[in-house]
Amino acid sequence: MARVFSNLLFLLFSLATLPLALSQEEGGEMDEPRKKPNPVRETAEMTHGILMGIAFVIFFPLGAILIRLLRSRNAIWIHAATQIFAYTLALAGFGLGVYIAVYPRKQINTYHPIIGIVVIAFFALQPVWALVQHYYWRKEQRHTAWGVAHVWLGRVVLTLGMINGGLGLMLSDNTTKGEIGYGVVAAVVWLTWMGVAVWSEVKKARGGGPAGESGMEEKKEASPPGTEDGK
């Protein structure tokens, strides 16, 4: 399992860094729109893009995939740790994004930062939904609206975050290859994530239970999807 995990992580990291390589390949395009290059701002933009790309294209989807695949009592903790790490990266990227949006030219009212603020704010609520659902499941062994909110809000917000990454590349005058590369990578990761989610639901409907839940059964009952599926 460790080998599968490391290979999956390496594949996702390789895909996530592809757009950056394509952007550097067409370095001339990126310099053209800016008459007065600002080294500090450009470094902030690049770091912001890398941090957000790693968070939203690697670790957030990875955490959602692992909770469906791992057959272990520790699956929920691996999921939680992965999502916390991803959110930490996203917060760091968000801080840089705020700096970029207000200095030296005001962009805070444009679509990319507005969507980014919404995404970060809603992700802050994800642990709340999960903890409340987990409380009710441990106490009453029942599904609640909190669990549904955790799963579906996570899926919608993460998808919005991935899309916003592409919008950010457009706003920063990135290269065409970089934008296309990001779109392809994000689409592949999103489809993989959704494919695992659908497979898990189909398996559950057939009575097999989601793969990521089988190791966490209590009294021969699998834990509810709402406590384990972050996205």
GROMACS .gro file of C-alpha atoms in nm:
model
  231
    1MET     CA    1   0.000   0.000   0.000
    2ALA     CA    2   0.287   0.239   0.083
    3ARG     CA    3   0.434   0.178  -0.262
    4VAL     CA    4   0.101   0.245  -0.432
    5PHE     CA    5   0.061   0.565  -0.228
    6SER     CA    6   0.411   0.691  -0.318
    7ASN     CA    7   0.359   0.614  -0.688
    8LEU     CA    8   0.022   0.792  -0.687
    9LEU     CA    9   0.171   1.096  -0.511
   10PHE     CA   10   0.462   1.108  -0.759
   11LEU     CA   11   0.221   1.090  -1.053
   12LEU     CA   12   0.002   1.369  -0.917
   13PHE     CA   13   0.304   1.588  -0.842
   14SER     CA   14   0.441   1.534  -1.193
   15LEU     CA   15   0.107   1.631  -1.344
   16ALA     CA   16   0.071   1.936  -1.120
   17THR     CA   17   0.414   2.075  -1.214
   18LEU     CA   18   0.357   2.025  -1.587
   19PRO     CA   19   0.181   2.363  -1.636
   20LEU     CA   20   0.475   2.542  -1.472
   21ALA     CA   21   0.719   2.374  -1.708
   22LEU     CA   22   0.505   2.469  -2.006
   23SER     CA   23   0.484   2.829  -1.880
   24GLN     CA   24   0.861   2.859  -1.852
   25GLU     CA   25   0.898   2.712  -2.199
   26GLU     CA   26   0.717   3.015  -2.339
   27GLY     CA   27   0.887   3.267  -2.113
   28GLY     CA   28   0.867   3.537  -2.378
   29GLU     CA   29   0.487   3.544  -2.363
   30MET     CA   30   0.482   3.615  -1.992
   31ASP     CA   31   0.716   3.913  -2.014
   32GLU     CA   32   0.527   4.083  -2.295
   33PRO     CA   33   0.216   4.212  -2.111
   34ARG     CA   34   0.414   4.380  -1.832
   35LYS     CA   35   0.587   4.706  -1.922
   36LYS     CA   36   0.739   4.748  -1.575
   37PRO     CA   37   0.832   4.409  -1.429
   38ASN     CA   38   0.804   4.388  -1.050
   39PRO     CA   39   1.032   4.107  -0.925
   40VAL     CA   40   0.865   4.087  -0.583
   41ARG     CA   41   0.517   4.066  -0.730
   42GLU     CA   42   0.623   3.812  -0.992
   43THR     CA   43   0.782   3.592  -0.725
   44ALA     CA   44   0.466   3.621  -0.516
   45GLU     CA   45   0.251   3.526  -0.815
   46MET     CA   46   0.462   3.222  -0.897
   47THR     CA   47   0.472   3.105  -0.535
   48HIS     CA   48   0.097   3.163  -0.502
   49GLY     CA   49   0.033   2.954  -0.814
   50ILE     CA   50   0.260   2.670  -0.701
   51LEU     CA   51   0.112   2.651  -0.351
   52MET     CA   52  -0.246   2.661  -0.474
   53GLY     CA   53  -0.174   2.412  -0.751
   54ILE     CA   54  -0.020   2.163  -0.508
   55ALA     CA   55  -0.309   2.210  -0.263
   56PHE     CA   56  -0.600   2.193  -0.508
   57VAL     CA   57  -0.464   1.958  -0.773
   58ILE     CA   58  -0.267   1.720  -0.550
   59PHE     CA   59  -0.351   1.702  -0.181
   60PHE     CA   60  -0.720   1.793  -0.160
   61PRO     CA   61  -0.815   1.538  -0.431
   62LEU     CA   62  -0.565   1.287  -0.290
   63GLY     CA   63  -0.726   1.302   0.053
   64ALA     CA   64  -1.069   1.249  -0.101
   65ILE     CA   65  -0.943   0.955  -0.308
   66LEU     CA   66  -0.760   0.783  -0.022
   67ILE     CA   67  -1.062   0.782   0.208
   68ARG     CA   68  -1.241   0.577  -0.060
   69LEU     CA   69  -0.957   0.336  -0.128
   70LEU     CA   70  -0.784   0.265   0.202
   71ARG     CA   71  -0.910  -0.034   0.398
   72SER     CA   72  -0.783   0.067   0.739
   73ARG     CA   73  -0.903   0.207   1.070
   74ASN     CA   74  -0.648   0.484   1.016
   75ALA     CA   75  -0.805   0.590   0.685
   76ILE     CA   76  -1.001   0.874   0.842
   77TRP     CA   77  -0.690   1.010   1.013
   78ILE     CA   78  -0.488   0.988   0.691
   79HIS     CA   79  -0.771   1.172   0.519
   80ALA     CA   80  -0.783   1.438   0.789
   81ALA     CA   81  -0.405   1.488   0.793
   82THR     CA   82  -0.393   1.518   0.414
   83GLN     CA   83  -0.673   1.773   0.407
   84ILE     CA   84  -0.523   1.977   0.693
   85PHE     CA   85  -0.189   1.987   0.512
   86ALA     CA   86  -0.363   2.091   0.190
   87TYR     CA   87  -0.555   2.365   0.371
   88THR     CA   88  -0.233   2.492   0.530
   89LEU     CA   89  -0.078   2.525   0.184
   90ALA     CA   90  -0.395   2.693   0.059
   91LEU     CA   91  -0.388   2.945   0.346
   92ALA     CA   92  -0.026   3.033   0.267
   93GLY     CA   93  -0.119   3.074  -0.099
   94PHE     CA   94  -0.424   3.277   0.002
   95GLY     CA   95  -0.208   3.520   0.199
   96LEU     CA   96   0.011   3.575  -0.106
   97GLY     CA   97  -0.302   3.609  -0.317
   98VAL     CA   98  -0.431   3.891  -0.099
   99TYR     CA   99  -0.097   4.070  -0.134
  100ILE     CA  100  -0.108   4.025  -0.512
  101ALA     CA  101  -0.467   4.148  -0.530
  102VAL     CA  102  -0.401   4.476  -0.348
  103TYR     CA  103  -0.042   4.566  -0.442
  104PRO     CA  104   0.065   4.742  -0.652
  105ARG     CA  105  -0.256   4.736  -0.861
  106LYS     CA  106  -0.598   4.677  -0.713
  107GLN     CA  107  -0.748   4.344  -0.829
  108ILE     CA  108  -0.942   4.245  -0.519
  109ASN     CA  109  -1.275   4.309  -0.694
  110THR     CA  110  -1.201   4.079  -0.988
  111TYR     CA  111  -1.346   3.729  -1.026
  112HIS     CA  112  -1.036   3.528  -0.927
  113PRO     CA  113  -0.976   3.672  -0.578
  114ILE     CA  114  -1.350   3.684  -0.501
  115ILE     CA  115  -1.390   3.315  -0.586
  116GLY     CA  116  -1.072   3.239  -0.391
  117ILE     CA  117  -1.207   3.406  -0.077
  118VAL     CA  118  -1.532   3.208  -0.105
  119VAL     CA  119  -1.345   2.879  -0.153
  120ILE     CA  120  -1.111   2.933   0.142
  121ALA     CA  121  -1.400   3.042   0.366
  122PHE     CA  122  -1.613   2.736   0.286
  123PHE     CA  123  -1.321   2.497   0.329
  124ALA     CA  124  -1.278   2.634   0.682
  125LEU     CA  125  -1.625   2.493   0.759
  126GLN     CA  126  -1.547   2.141   0.638
  127PRO     CA  127  -1.403   2.012   0.968
  128VAL     CA  128  -1.710   2.145   1.149
  129TRP     CA  129  -1.951   1.943   0.934
  130ALA     CA  130  -1.731   1.634   0.969
  131LEU     CA  131  -1.698   1.654   1.347
  132VAL     CA  132  -2.071   1.707   1.403
  133GLN     CA  133  -2.155   1.415   1.175
  134HIS     CA  134  -1.898   1.197   1.349
  135TYR     CA  135  -2.050   1.285   1.687
  136TYR     CA  136  -2.400   1.182   1.580
  137TRP     CA  137  -2.273   0.865   1.415
  138ARG     CA  138  -2.086   0.754   1.725
  139LYS     CA  139  -2.385   0.838   1.944
  140GLU     CA  140  -2.683   0.729   1.733
  141GLN     CA  141  -2.540   0.541   1.432
  142ARG     CA  142  -2.728   0.757   1.183
  143HIS     CA  143  -2.662   0.978   0.885
  144THR     CA  144  -2.731   1.350   0.916
  145ALA     CA  145  -2.748   1.660   0.699
  146TRP     CA  146  -2.407   1.754   0.841
  147GLY     CA  147  -2.245   1.458   0.671
  148VAL     CA  148  -2.421   1.532   0.343
  149ALA     CA  149  -2.301   1.893   0.366
  150HIS     CA  150  -1.945   1.778   0.432
  151VAL     CA  151  -1.937   1.551   0.129
  152TRP     CA  152  -2.120   1.761  -0.128
  153LEU     CA  153  -2.001   2.103  -0.020
  154GLY     CA  154  -1.648   1.969  -0.033
  155ARG     CA  155  -1.697   1.835  -0.385
  156VAL     CA  156  -1.850   2.158  -0.514
  157VAL     CA  157  -1.598   2.389  -0.347
  158LEU     CA  158  -1.295   2.184  -0.454
  159THR     CA  159  -1.421   2.177  -0.811
  160LEU     CA  160  -1.469   2.555  -0.795
  161GLY     CA  161  -1.116   2.590  -0.658
  162MET     CA  162  -0.972   2.390  -0.947
  163ILE     CA  163  -1.158   2.605  -1.198
  164ASN     CA  164  -1.041   2.919  -1.020
  165GLY     CA  165  -0.682   2.807  -1.068
  166GLY     CA  166  -0.730   2.832  -1.443
  167LEU     CA  167  -0.896   3.171  -1.405
  168GLY     CA  168  -0.595   3.286  -1.205
  169LEU     CA  169  -0.360   3.184  -1.485
  170MET     CA  170  -0.567   3.388  -1.728
  171LEU     CA  171  -0.568   3.690  -1.495
  172SER     CA  172  -0.189   3.676  -1.453
  173ASP     CA  173  -0.126   3.678  -1.831
  174ASN     CA  174   0.018   3.327  -1.825
  175THR     CA  175   0.120   3.149  -2.142
  176THR     CA  176  -0.132   2.965  -2.356
  177LYS     CA  177   0.057   2.640  -2.305
  178GLY     CA  178   0.057   2.690  -1.930
  179GLU     CA  179  -0.318   2.751  -1.924
  180ILE     CA  180  -0.389   2.449  -2.144
  181GLY     CA  181  -0.150   2.235  -1.940
  182TYR     CA  182  -0.322   2.328  -1.616
  183GLY     CA  183  -0.663   2.261  -1.767
  184VAL     CA  184  -0.560   1.916  -1.886
  185VAL     CA  185  -0.397   1.820  -1.556
  186ALA     CA  186  -0.687   1.950  -1.345
  187ALA     CA  187  -0.935   1.768  -1.568
  188VAL     CA  188  -0.745   1.436  -1.540
  189VAL     CA  189  -0.724   1.465  -1.161
  190TRP     CA  190  -1.090   1.569  -1.132
  191LEU     CA  191  -1.207   1.279  -1.348
  192THR     CA  192  -0.995   1.035  -1.149
  193TRP     CA  193  -1.137   1.168  -0.823
  194MET     CA  194  -1.496   1.153  -0.951
  195GLY     CA  195  -1.438   0.808  -1.094
  196VAL     CA  196  -1.325   0.678  -0.754
  197ALA     CA  197  -1.624   0.847  -0.587
  198VAL     CA  198  -1.872   0.689  -0.832
  199TRP     CA  199  -1.705   0.347  -0.799
  200SER     CA  200  -1.731   0.372  -0.422
  201GLU     CA  201  -2.100   0.466  -0.434
  202VAL     CA  202  -2.176   0.182  -0.675
  203LYS     CA  203  -1.994  -0.064  -0.452
  204LYS     CA  204  -2.187   0.066  -0.152
  205ALA     CA  205  -2.520   0.033  -0.336
  206ARG     CA  206  -2.436  -0.330  -0.415
  207GLY     CA  207  -2.379  -0.399  -0.048
  208GLY     CA  208  -2.002  -0.402  -0.049
  209GLY     CA  209  -1.963  -0.071   0.133
  210PRO     CA  210  -1.720   0.203   0.030
  211ALA     CA  211  -1.365   0.075   0.021
  212GLY     CA  212  -1.241   0.345   0.254
  213GLU     CA  213  -1.496   0.259   0.521
  214SER     CA  214  -1.459  -0.116   0.557
  215GLY     CA  215  -1.172  -0.088   0.803
  216MET     CA  216  -1.366   0.141   1.035
  217GLU     CA  217  -1.670  -0.071   1.105
  218GLU     CA  218  -1.828  -0.066   1.447
  219LYS     CA  219  -2.064  -0.349   1.533
  220LYS     CA  220  -2.037  -0.466   1.172
  221GLU     CA  221  -2.170  -0.136   1.043
  222ALA     CA  222  -1.958   0.081   0.818
  223SER     CA  223  -1.901   0.440   0.918
  224PRO     CA  224  -2.111   0.687   0.717
  225PRO     CA  225  -1.966   0.855   0.410
  226GLY     CA  226  -2.022   1.194   0.570
  227THR     CA  227  -1.756   1.137   0.835
  228GLU     CA  228  -1.491   1.015   0.600
  229ASP     CA  229  -1.526   1.155   0.252
  230GLY     CA  230  -1.387   1.508   0.261
  231LYS     CA  231  -1.491   1.571  -0.097
   0.00000   0.00000   0.00000
